[in-house]
XYZ file of C-alpha atoms in Angstrom:
769
model
C 0.000 0.000 0.000
C 2.877 2.387 0.766
C 4.192 2.131 -2.779
C 0.703 2.738 -4.158
C 0.258 5.766 -1.920
C 3.638 7.172 -2.961
C 2.854 6.845 -6.647
C -0.560 8.530 -6.203
C 0.987 11.453 -4.339
C 3.750 11.865 -6.921
C 1.308 11.846 -9.800
C -1.051 14.308 -8.128
C 1.855 16.610 -7.257
C 2.666 16.869 -10.953
C -0.880 17.755 -12.008
C -1.226 21.030 -13.892
C -4.438 22.201 -12.245
C -7.108 21.253 -9.717
C -9.419 19.287 -12.070
C -6.487 17.173 -13.269
C -5.344 16.544 -9.687
C -8.828 15.504 -8.563
C -9.254 13.285 -11.605
C -6.029 11.460 -10.763
C -7.131 11.039 -7.144
C -10.507 9.439 -7.863
C -9.113 7.224 -10.611
C -6.103 5.953 -8.662
C -7.966 5.477 -5.366
C -10.780 3.589 -7.091
C -8.224 1.300 -8.662
C -6.114 0.858 -5.499
C -9.130 0.031 -3.302
C -10.965 -1.932 -6.003
C -14.154 0.042 -5.375
C -17.010 0.838 -7.706
C -17.145 4.543 -6.824
C -14.652 7.147 -5.708
C -15.663 10.808 -5.553
C -14.301 14.092 -4.239
C -16.534 16.834 -2.857
C -14.856 20.175 -2.135
C -16.153 22.871 0.181
C -16.486 26.063 -1.853
C -15.320 28.959 0.393
C -17.534 31.391 -1.539
C -20.883 29.575 -1.260
C -19.939 27.397 1.753
C -21.379 24.352 -0.060
C -19.870 20.968 -0.879
C -19.563 20.540 -4.655
C -19.012 17.248 -6.466
C -15.744 18.003 -8.261
C -14.626 14.606 -9.591
C -15.894 11.038 -9.668
C -15.251 7.557 -11.013
C -18.411 5.441 -10.873
C -21.104 8.123 -10.645
C -22.510 9.961 -13.665
C -19.867 12.396 -14.983
C -22.543 14.934 -15.923
C -23.190 15.510 -12.203
C -19.671 16.904 -11.680
C -19.800 20.612 -10.881
C -23.605 20.560 -10.684
C -24.409 18.533 -7.550
C -23.853 20.493 -4.348
C -24.814 20.138 -0.699
C -25.169 22.717 2.050
C -22.404 22.816 4.644
C -24.173 20.347 6.966
C -26.329 18.527 4.416
C -26.242 14.792 3.746
C -23.574 12.260 4.693
C -20.899 14.392 3.047
C -21.850 17.342 5.256
C -21.870 15.034 8.293
C -18.323 13.848 7.561
C -17.158 17.452 7.189
C -18.871 18.763 10.321
C -17.669 15.859 12.482
C -14.178 16.018 10.943
C -13.823 12.227 11.135
C -14.489 9.187 8.903
C -17.978 7.726 8.576
C -18.218 4.074 7.482
C -21.718 2.698 6.775
C -22.925 -0.684 5.546
C -26.296 0.688 4.399
C -26.006 4.385 3.660
C -29.598 4.966 2.393
C -31.000 3.919 5.765
C -29.046 6.642 7.596
C -31.240 9.633 8.601
C -28.723 12.081 7.082
C -28.630 10.327 3.691
C -29.366 12.702 0.803
C -30.116 11.232 -2.636
C -29.299 12.988 -5.916
C -30.905 11.229 -8.931
C -28.460 12.857 -11.377
C -25.522 10.982 -9.835
C -26.969 7.491 -10.275
C -25.787 6.524 -6.811
C -28.994 4.617 -5.914
C -27.181 1.394 -6.872
C -24.620 1.767 -4.088
C -25.223 0.919 -0.421
C -21.869 0.854 1.380
C -20.386 4.284 2.087
C -17.001 5.396 3.447
C -16.272 9.108 3.641
C -13.204 10.792 5.141
C -12.649 14.534 5.566
C -9.914 16.333 3.642
C -8.384 18.650 6.255
C -5.482 20.996 5.732
C -4.187 22.706 8.870
C -7.539 22.712 10.672
C -9.533 23.830 7.613
C -11.940 21.308 6.084
C -11.387 21.400 2.330
C -13.786 18.655 1.367
C -14.687 14.963 1.637
C -13.253 11.911 -0.138
C -15.893 9.194 -0.642
C -15.814 5.557 -1.813
C -18.985 3.482 -2.363
C -19.933 -0.144 -3.105
C -23.020 -2.088 -4.151
C -24.914 -3.877 -1.410
C -23.666 -7.315 -2.448
C -19.999 -6.302 -2.248
C -17.795 -6.467 0.868
C -18.012 -3.723 3.477
C -15.053 -1.411 3.958
C -12.762 -2.779 6.656
C -10.457 -0.945 9.061
C -7.459 -1.271 6.770
C -9.291 0.323 3.870
C -10.549 3.111 6.096
C -7.009 3.772 7.345
C -5.702 3.824 3.762
C -8.313 6.379 2.685
C -7.534 8.574 5.712
C -3.830 8.407 4.795
C -4.549 9.334 1.175
C -6.676 12.261 2.305
C -4.021 13.588 4.696
C -1.256 13.242 2.106
C -3.192 15.023 -0.629
C -4.780 17.818 1.416
C -1.869 20.188 0.819
C -1.924 19.600 -2.939
C -5.656 20.255 -3.080
C -5.308 23.413 -0.974
C -2.561 24.674 -3.258
C -4.537 23.944 -6.438
C -7.692 25.480 -5.003
C -5.778 28.624 -4.110
C -4.269 28.773 -7.596
C -7.724 28.840 -9.142
C -8.916 31.506 -6.724
C -5.979 33.775 -7.556
C -6.813 33.359 -11.226
C -10.193 34.860 -10.387
C -12.447 31.792 -10.355
C -14.204 29.990 -7.526
C -14.840 26.235 -7.576
C -18.142 26.886 -9.305
C -16.489 28.940 -12.038
C -17.896 32.194 -10.682
C -15.710 35.265 -10.306
C -13.628 35.223 -7.127
C -12.548 38.540 -5.655
C -10.687 39.571 -2.507
C -8.920 36.223 -2.133
C -6.991 36.285 1.123
C -3.977 34.225 2.178
C -2.961 34.143 5.824
C 0.664 33.929 6.869
C 2.732 35.560 9.582
C 3.152 39.325 10.088
C 6.710 40.200 9.091
C 6.775 43.998 9.191
C 3.825 46.251 10.089
C 1.990 48.458 7.667
C -0.138 48.167 4.547
C 1.128 48.059 0.971
C -0.962 48.254 -2.194
C 0.847 47.410 -5.401
C 1.583 44.962 -8.191
C 3.184 41.563 -7.564
C 6.608 40.835 -9.051
C 7.660 37.216 -8.598
C 11.397 36.573 -8.492
C 12.827 33.082 -8.464
C 16.303 31.532 -8.500
C 17.758 30.492 -11.864
C 17.504 26.919 -13.126
C 14.770 25.990 -10.667
C 12.039 24.189 -12.600
C 9.614 24.226 -9.691
C 9.794 28.010 -9.542
C 8.979 28.553 -13.223
C 5.540 30.152 -13.664
C 3.192 28.882 -16.341
C 2.173 31.615 -18.734
C 1.146 31.943 -22.386
C 3.333 33.451 -25.083
C 2.441 35.908 -27.818
C 5.343 34.710 -29.955
C 5.544 30.885 -30.044
C 8.034 30.962 -32.921
C 10.483 32.986 -30.854
C 9.976 30.700 -27.853
C 10.531 27.636 -30.012
C 13.721 29.091 -31.481
C 15.048 29.893 -27.991
C 14.218 26.375 -26.822
C 15.936 24.726 -29.794
C 19.038 26.818 -29.190
C 19.058 25.735 -25.539
C 18.709 22.050 -26.478
C 21.539 22.358 -28.989
C 23.738 24.021 -26.363
C 23.027 21.258 -23.831
C 23.689 18.570 -26.436
C 27.043 20.189 -27.232
C 27.875 20.460 -23.523
C 27.217 16.735 -23.011
C 29.252 15.768 -26.064
C 32.193 17.834 -24.846
C 32.067 16.213 -21.405
C 31.824 12.745 -22.986
C 34.864 13.433 -25.176
C 36.844 14.857 -22.283
C 36.190 11.772 -20.151
C 36.348 9.154 -22.900
C 39.759 7.833 -21.872
C 38.750 7.628 -18.203
C 35.475 5.710 -18.447
C 34.569 2.145 -19.290
C 32.263 1.614 -22.307
C 29.204 0.935 -20.112
C 29.784 4.205 -18.250
C 30.371 6.093 -21.482
C 27.018 4.773 -22.692
C 25.250 6.943 -20.107
C 26.111 10.001 -22.190
C 24.484 8.314 -25.184
C 21.328 7.889 -23.081
C 21.334 11.630 -22.366
C 21.780 12.458 -26.028
C 18.942 10.129 -27.046
C 16.681 11.847 -24.531
C 17.516 15.109 -26.309
C 16.501 13.716 -29.701
C 13.652 15.350 -31.601
C 11.358 12.384 -31.006
C 11.914 12.468 -27.242
C 11.699 15.276 -24.689
C 12.335 18.234 -27.061
C 9.568 17.089 -29.394
C 6.971 17.076 -26.633
C 8.065 20.496 -25.384
C 7.837 21.874 -28.922
C 4.293 20.492 -29.241
C 3.209 22.309 -26.083
C 4.749 25.558 -27.288
C 3.044 25.310 -30.675
C -0.215 23.634 -29.718
C -0.926 25.211 -26.322
C 0.843 28.544 -26.681
C 3.016 27.985 -23.606
C 6.252 29.881 -23.175
C 9.332 27.652 -23.468
C 10.251 27.498 -19.771
C 6.718 26.581 -18.706
C 6.371 23.922 -21.418
C 9.738 22.443 -20.410
C 8.634 22.289 -16.774
C 5.408 20.465 -17.689
C 7.112 17.845 -19.865
C 9.962 17.208 -17.423
C 7.488 16.748 -14.549
C 5.449 14.338 -16.690
C 8.557 12.285 -17.534
C 9.705 12.282 -13.906
C 6.287 11.153 -12.734
C 6.255 8.180 -15.115
C 9.790 7.079 -14.257
C 9.233 7.341 -10.485
C 6.162 5.086 -10.738
C 8.136 2.257 -12.350
C 8.881 -0.847 -10.295
C 12.328 -1.370 -11.799
C 14.904 0.343 -9.564
C 17.229 1.236 -12.431
C 14.464 2.848 -14.478
C 13.104 4.656 -11.423
C 16.501 6.287 -10.912
C 16.391 7.700 -14.449
C 14.009 10.341 -13.105
C 17.135 12.000 -11.703
C 18.613 12.149 -15.211
C 15.443 13.750 -16.564
C 15.497 16.421 -13.862
C 19.144 17.117 -14.566
C 18.505 17.543 -18.276
C 15.559 19.800 -17.550
C 17.670 22.046 -15.312
C 20.461 22.197 -17.893
C 18.070 23.277 -20.644
C 16.354 25.753 -18.330
C 19.692 27.262 -17.377
C 20.480 27.970 -21.034
C 16.967 29.322 -21.618
C 17.305 31.733 -18.729
C 20.741 32.848 -19.881
C 19.261 33.609 -23.279
C 16.269 35.371 -21.770
C 17.502 38.957 -21.858
C 14.168 40.452 -20.895
C 14.663 42.585 -17.811
C 12.333 42.253 -14.849
C 9.877 45.110 -14.920
C 9.503 46.707 -11.501
C 6.371 48.896 -11.485
C 6.099 52.090 -9.459
C 4.524 50.183 -6.562
C 6.293 46.819 -6.494
C 5.301 44.037 -4.115
C 8.232 41.617 -4.270
C 7.189 37.955 -4.037
C 9.494 34.937 -3.740
C 9.887 31.518 -2.207
C 12.485 33.113 0.030
C 13.298 36.803 -0.091
C 17.022 37.568 0.122
C 18.818 40.891 0.708
C 20.167 40.675 -2.854
C 16.603 40.602 -4.204
C 15.773 43.777 -2.284
C 18.742 45.510 -3.876
C 17.491 44.747 -7.404
C 14.352 46.866 -6.993
C 14.924 50.495 -8.061
C 14.952 52.982 -5.213
C 11.520 54.186 -4.182
C 9.556 51.436 -5.938
C 9.502 48.696 -3.287
C 6.311 48.964 -1.220
C 5.792 45.420 0.130
C 7.303 41.961 0.544
C 5.764 38.481 0.436
C 7.954 35.500 1.341
C 6.873 31.861 1.367
C 9.542 30.914 3.892
C 10.523 32.538 7.152
C 8.583 34.072 10.005
C 8.247 37.376 11.846
C 11.652 37.062 13.462
C 13.692 35.701 10.586
C 16.490 37.916 9.377
C 14.719 39.252 6.294
C 11.693 40.261 8.400
C 13.966 42.198 10.743
C 15.526 43.861 7.708
C 12.072 44.698 6.309
C 11.026 46.324 9.583
C 14.205 48.373 9.597
C 13.369 49.546 6.065
C 9.739 50.207 6.965
C 8.434 47.858 4.231
C 5.152 46.024 5.076
C 5.854 42.292 4.926
C 4.049 38.961 5.219
C 6.068 35.781 5.803
C 5.390 32.071 6.065
C 2.805 31.713 3.290
C 3.767 28.078 2.908
C 0.964 26.864 0.661
C 0.481 29.893 -1.536
C 0.916 29.341 -5.312
C 3.638 31.958 -5.662
C 3.961 31.875 -9.432
C 0.332 32.895 -9.850
C 0.934 36.245 -8.139
C 3.141 37.715 -10.867
C 1.492 40.846 -12.246
C -1.521 40.549 -9.929
C -2.830 43.493 -7.926
C -1.940 42.745 -4.304
C -2.607 44.162 -0.870
C -0.067 43.291 1.817
C -1.423 43.581 5.357
C 1.675 43.455 7.541
C -0.395 43.997 10.682
C -2.481 40.847 10.378
C -0.138 38.776 8.196
C -2.475 38.593 5.199
C -2.260 39.266 1.501
C -5.168 39.847 -0.876
C -5.084 39.020 -4.580
C -7.200 40.870 -7.154
C -8.830 43.135 -4.541
C -12.220 44.675 -5.210
C -12.561 48.492 -5.269
C -14.231 48.301 -1.841
C -11.362 46.362 -0.264
C -8.763 48.567 -1.932
C -10.529 51.675 -0.578
C -10.633 50.142 2.914
C -6.884 49.543 2.961
C -6.058 52.850 1.283
C -7.818 54.544 4.175
C -5.585 52.633 6.607
C -2.487 53.759 4.658
C -3.652 57.360 4.829
C -4.370 57.102 8.559
C -0.915 55.652 9.236
C 0.771 58.465 7.286
C -1.278 61.091 9.102
C -0.519 59.512 12.472
C 3.208 59.512 11.777
C 3.133 63.189 10.787
C 1.406 63.948 14.077
C 4.099 62.124 16.043
C 7.018 63.985 14.448
C 6.657 66.756 17.013
C 7.742 64.307 19.744
C 11.152 63.643 18.185
C 13.234 65.772 20.540
C 11.085 65.368 23.631
C 12.099 62.970 26.434
C 10.366 59.650 26.984
C 8.980 60.404 30.428
C 5.664 59.437 32.056
C 3.173 61.929 33.498
C 4.456 61.129 36.998
C 8.100 61.712 36.068
C 9.479 58.232 35.334
C 12.132 58.271 32.564
C 12.649 55.405 30.113
C 15.338 55.498 27.431
C 14.161 54.570 23.935
C 16.836 52.985 21.767
C 16.837 51.394 18.312
C 17.916 48.083 16.825
C 20.027 48.546 13.698
C 22.230 46.638 11.330
C 22.508 48.904 8.280
C 23.585 52.503 7.796
C 20.244 53.116 6.101
C 18.680 52.609 9.548
C 20.649 55.485 11.046
C 18.892 58.406 9.356
C 15.474 56.961 10.138
C 16.491 56.275 13.743
C 17.796 59.781 14.353
C 14.776 61.379 12.695
C 12.514 59.423 15.037
C 14.299 60.615 18.160
C 16.328 57.552 19.157
C 18.547 58.057 22.207
C 21.109 55.505 21.108
C 21.476 51.999 19.740
C 20.362 49.190 22.008
C 21.328 46.473 19.522
C 23.675 46.789 16.574
C 23.716 43.509 14.666
C 27.358 43.098 13.728
C 26.646 40.021 11.616
C 25.325 42.221 8.793
C 28.854 43.169 7.567
C 29.685 39.456 7.679
C 26.603 38.432 5.678
C 27.175 40.775 2.736
C 30.703 39.453 2.132
C 31.954 36.256 0.507
C 34.586 35.918 3.242
C 35.134 37.117 6.784
C 35.547 40.916 6.705
C 38.991 42.188 7.670
C 39.645 44.163 10.820
C 39.836 47.381 8.808
C 36.563 46.670 6.977
C 34.797 45.949 10.250
C 36.291 49.035 11.838
C 34.816 51.241 9.080
C 31.341 49.741 9.531
C 31.413 50.134 13.295
C 32.799 53.666 13.255
C 29.953 54.882 11.036
C 27.433 53.771 13.655
C 29.419 55.090 16.621
C 29.945 58.460 14.970
C 26.317 58.855 13.906
C 24.991 58.414 17.443
C 27.823 59.988 19.469
C 27.771 60.826 22.330
C 24.798 58.494 22.870
C 25.613 54.831 23.582
C 25.915 52.255 20.810
C 25.590 48.646 21.987
C 27.286 46.253 19.597
C 26.422 42.589 19.846
C 29.350 40.340 19.007
C 28.940 38.008 16.061
C 25.702 36.021 16.393
C 25.600 33.570 13.503
C 23.916 30.192 13.530
C 20.198 29.582 13.929
C 18.519 31.615 11.167
C 21.638 33.621 10.274
C 23.999 31.733 7.997
C 27.228 32.715 6.261
C 27.729 31.217 2.800
C 31.475 30.892 3.390
C 31.130 29.409 6.889
C 28.318 26.838 6.603
C 26.892 25.277 9.746
C 24.748 22.253 8.997
C 22.850 21.000 12.027
C 19.571 19.179 12.558
C 18.528 21.714 15.194
C 20.523 24.918 14.634
C 18.705 26.939 17.303
C 19.961 24.509 19.945
C 23.332 24.163 18.318
C 26.538 25.985 17.569
C 25.687 29.675 17.544
C 26.397 33.032 19.159
C 29.080 33.128 21.835
C 29.692 29.402 21.382
C 31.155 30.004 17.934
C 33.087 33.085 19.079
C 34.808 31.224 21.897
C 35.538 28.200 19.698
C 37.060 30.571 17.138
C 38.916 33.237 19.150
C 40.717 34.355 15.986
C 37.350 35.669 14.710
C 36.255 37.082 18.071
C 39.524 38.894 18.795
C 39.600 40.588 15.383
C 36.023 41.770 15.852
C 36.591 43.168 19.334
C 39.808 44.858 18.193
C 37.900 46.511 15.310
C 35.185 47.720 17.710
C 37.658 49.216 20.174
C 39.685 51.028 17.521
C 36.473 52.350 15.932
C 35.438 53.883 19.272
C 38.471 56.184 19.531
C 37.345 59.776 19.996
C 33.741 58.794 20.749
C 33.991 56.341 23.646
C 30.298 55.509 23.340
C 30.836 51.808 22.608
C 29.143 49.081 24.610
C 29.832 45.410 23.880
C 27.136 42.768 24.320
C 27.643 38.984 24.359
C 24.874 36.822 22.794
C 23.560 33.371 23.704
C 25.131 33.235 27.174
C 24.065 30.108 29.047
C 26.667 29.829 31.817
C 29.091 31.901 33.861
C 32.248 30.437 32.350
C 31.332 31.854 28.915
C 31.182 35.345 30.392
C 34.478 34.995 32.239
C 36.285 33.637 29.178
C 34.846 36.403 26.969
C 35.818 39.119 29.444
C 39.356 37.767 29.577
C 39.658 38.073 25.790
C 38.074 41.559 25.705
C 40.417 42.887 28.426
C 43.366 41.380 26.595
C 42.455 43.159 23.354
C 41.793 46.410 25.223
C 45.322 46.481 26.666
C 46.839 45.530 23.302
C 44.983 48.344 21.519
C 46.031 50.843 24.207
C 49.634 49.732 23.781
C 49.326 50.463 20.052
C 48.623 54.080 20.990
C 44.835 54.286 20.682
C 43.265 56.631 23.242
C 40.176 54.684 24.264
C 38.233 53.904 27.387
C 37.307 50.389 28.443
C 33.775 49.909 27.081
C 30.927 48.717 29.231
C 30.309 45.008 28.664
C 26.949 43.294 29.025
C 25.324 39.958 28.323
C 22.116 39.004 26.573
C 19.512 37.074 28.506
C 17.875 34.962 25.818
C 18.030 31.335 26.970
C 16.107 29.955 29.977
C 19.321 28.981 31.806
C 20.358 32.638 31.956
C 17.028 33.659 33.509
C 17.958 31.716 36.633
C 21.508 33.117 36.769
C 20.744 36.817 36.400
C 22.286 37.815 39.744
C 25.485 35.862 39.112
C 25.786 37.219 35.579
C 25.027 40.799 36.607
C 27.793 40.740 39.207
C 30.347 40.130 36.447
C 29.199 42.631 33.803
C 28.061 46.258 33.551
C 24.557 45.733 32.193
C 22.053 43.123 31.014
C 19.922 43.104 27.909
C 17.055 40.732 27.271
C 16.670 39.319 23.773
C 12.944 38.769 24.066
C 12.496 37.150 20.632
C 14.876 34.270 21.298
C 13.856 34.014 24.949
C 10.214 33.601 23.914
C 11.221 30.962 21.379
C 13.158 28.918 23.914
C 10.620 29.246 26.728
C 7.761 28.128 24.488
C 9.756 25.535 22.495
C 8.662 27.192 19.249
C 10.987 27.630 16.291
C 10.288 31.261 15.441
C 11.142 30.641 11.763
C 8.647 27.806 11.357
C 5.313 29.173 10.101
C 3.614 25.866 10.923
C 3.849 26.657 14.646
C 3.941 30.439 14.389
C 0.610 30.824 16.180
C 2.193 29.293 19.309
C 4.852 32.018 19.431
C 3.351 34.750 21.612
C 5.227 37.518 23.421
C 2.310 37.932 25.844
C 2.469 34.339 27.051
C 2.213 34.278 30.875
C 5.474 32.320 31.183
C 7.293 34.955 29.105
C 5.902 37.854 31.144
C 6.750 36.176 34.437
C 10.302 35.500 33.251
C 10.696 39.140 32.220
C 9.495 40.318 35.638
C 12.007 38.062 37.384
C 14.912 39.239 35.198
C 14.255 42.928 35.926
C 13.900 42.325 39.666
C 17.059 40.210 39.945
C 19.147 42.654 37.893
C 18.116 45.620 40.007
C 18.694 43.660 43.211
C 22.436 43.777 42.463
C 22.339 47.341 41.155
C 22.694 46.703 37.422
C 20.607 48.314 34.646
C 18.618 46.096 32.327
C 17.495 46.773 28.755
C 15.252 44.779 26.456
C 15.533 44.487 22.680
C 12.861 42.568 20.847
C 9.455 42.886 19.244
C 7.643 43.288 22.569
C 9.534 46.522 23.259
C 8.264 48.041 20.010
C 4.620 47.243 20.750
C 2.929 50.161 22.572
C 1.126 47.848 25.008
C 4.199 45.680 25.534
C 6.335 48.766 26.150
C 4.009 49.866 28.963
C 4.237 46.458 30.639
C 8.036 46.461 30.349
C 8.242 49.954 31.792
C 6.095 48.819 34.721
C 8.408 45.833 35.259
C 11.305 48.242 35.706
C 13.245 47.986 32.448
C 15.572 50.984 32.181
C 15.640 51.146 28.383
C 13.611 49.736 25.516
C 15.251 49.010 22.162
C 13.110 48.608 19.054
C 12.864 49.190 15.319
C 12.897 52.865 14.418
C 9.387 52.743 12.927
C 7.927 51.729 16.310
C 9.624 54.443 18.343
C 7.225 57.413 17.812
C 4.147 55.433 18.887
C 5.885 53.995 21.954
C 7.126 57.438 23.021
C 3.662 58.939 22.574
C 2.066 56.290 24.788
C 4.705 56.500 27.523
C 4.429 60.307 27.682
C 0.645 60.071 28.052
C 0.316 57.713 31.059
C 1.653 57.440 34.590
C 3.889 54.634 35.704
C 1.313 53.888 38.393
C -1.310 53.291 35.676
C 1.060 50.954 33.845
C 1.907 49.104 37.074
C -1.784 48.451 37.723
C -2.198 47.112 34.173
C 0.767 44.790 34.717
C -0.660 43.564 37.996
C -3.968 42.788 36.297
C -2.521 40.845 33.349
C -0.156 38.768 35.499
C -3.274 37.164 36.995
C -4.389 35.912 33.563
C -3.421 32.561 32.055
C -3.976 33.035 28.300
C -1.695 35.066 26.005
C -4.654 35.994 23.816
C -6.698 37.204 26.770
C -3.692 39.177 28.040
C -3.250 40.843 24.644
C -6.959 41.687 24.510
C -6.812 43.112 28.025
C -3.834 45.331 27.114
C -5.505 46.492 23.894
C -8.703 47.337 25.772
C -6.724 49.364 28.316
C -5.038 51.298 25.510
C -8.379 51.987 23.839
C -9.885 53.213 27.090
C -6.857 55.460 27.581
C -7.408 57.065 24.185
C -4.908 55.134 22.074
C -7.291 53.276 19.784
C -5.580 54.926 16.813
C -2.398 52.960 17.594
C -4.176 49.616 17.394
C -4.822 47.783 14.154
C -8.440 48.399 13.040
C -10.433 45.228 12.393
C -12.025 44.475 9.021
C -15.742 44.275 9.662
C -17.564 45.178 6.476
C -15.644 43.685 3.577
C -16.195 39.932 3.025
C -13.208 37.956 1.783
C -12.334 34.424 0.747
C -9.533 33.219 3.013
C -6.988 30.458 2.456
C -5.074 29.639 5.626
C -1.371 28.990 5.370
C 0.451 26.241 7.282
C 0.222 27.671 10.743
């Protein structure tokens, strides 16, 4: 059964559209289970009705015409109960609903299983038998459940593809199609989607028609000829090193590239279906791969690898020959499987308004970069058909983590109003830039910024930042193809120190590992967040650490506003060893003639072990800083880059708040200041709770600073302390967040909270959360 299941999944994965995928499902399941009927009913999100979408055994003319209300019939019962229903005599069941047009009166036995994708019921998979045939046993039921679970993602993806194209399951026009992911950077963007994908990646090639099939065909033939020549050259070069049977493999490749083989089928799709060359190549290669992978013979099954390789080689030549430049419209929403900093740099200045990334979450590096740039972003849209978004009108809701394809005028007007309100609010907050962050009863809280790029500096200063609470020194390392030299690092660091002098600049030592990788220093681990990262790497490689510290110290000459912060500390010995190295470099730099002061050194509290050693750590350093993003991740055992569990990551979780209270109390008990840098600090409600806990400084993205300052200047610390006392009695992060939001609304800060969408109906496709 496992082999059968694998072949079904592979074949369905290669289907071009939803009808083809459903047709494969009903045909293959009917055959595998030896049943008389197999049908798929999908729940249409527009009408909220189950529609017969494919069948083997019932009348084909009923497909697309028979539909049931959400709770109607046995199909509706399976969907509402979200579990299998197995009946020997279906017509005798009180919920049985008969449709004459299907011809199902001949069948008595019924087995239906729900198709569920991440808590959303997509439809019901049904098999039926005549009365005289055997009933469905437990093994068959388990097989059908397994098929349903395996294929749910494919169906969800295909369904979404059709919706983006503007059609519902019934063929009616679909508007305001929403996809839910994870908020990456706040704000709203309205623009046109531009899909970017890596070269020579067949899976990333969009399917689109061509206006010039002759030109596409010529480009394809040139690519095939180039690949054929490449293979012949390799074969000749290796001819004296290979045995005849090994040399014959090159002949196999060349035969595959013959006119009667793969190229011929691609050419037919270009001519007959009007597909562009890259899309036609993708379709044919996937079809070949599917057939080879279904073969029982091991040798033939492995030839699927050869087909993929040939496909990539041809695609690579096609893309090299494709000199058409990517058109970035005035309001570009960049869409990709995984957004990279290099992709951001390709968009002309002033045209990038939003980002959509399939991979990553709100705290992945690109999301942090997007927040620093002030670009609304949605991450973790795992099941979205990316290629369908190219050229589509899109709305990016970075507050709620949603995107909308082909928005209606009403929805566009709704979000345009939000954009206008945000711009007006920011203009109103500009007057606070040079005013202190002090409560109505005189309590002062320093507001700092998190940075990593020089482009952050101007925005940070214009928003009234009092210094840098977190400078991510890994950024200079990530934009190089090697470790940056001491001089190169020194220039980066001095720019930041000079821009904020005399205010403090806290530089975190190199924190790679986890979600921050260096191409020239790969770290491959099964669980990178619990692996070799942060201070662990620095102490294992003192040659890297010492150069970095030396560059920091030399860069601080004349400013003396440097603070050094050590990441991922989990025990006292790491601090003592780091301090020894820092003091050593300090004395060496002084001996070289640099007039510098010994910088203040602090540690980051971001792993649970450090929470319980705050007093011991504080006695050895000058300050503490909480990395609330990582601390939340480790306390809740949630990978913050995994969108499948993103809903479990919550900064208002009671355990997180209680840990933050303890850290502040223990730090102050030994007379040391404590700062916090993380998303909670940039949230107006979170900032009030942190201030009430006693945090001396809050470090956040520059875009969040004006709102936080406005709120702090408008309330008393006593008011905030009472709010903190109230929420610490609650046991649900969602209730705590609602309580904080309600308090802000009652205090007159409703304009700082994200307005809910109450009047515009949308069709929503949940991502893998």
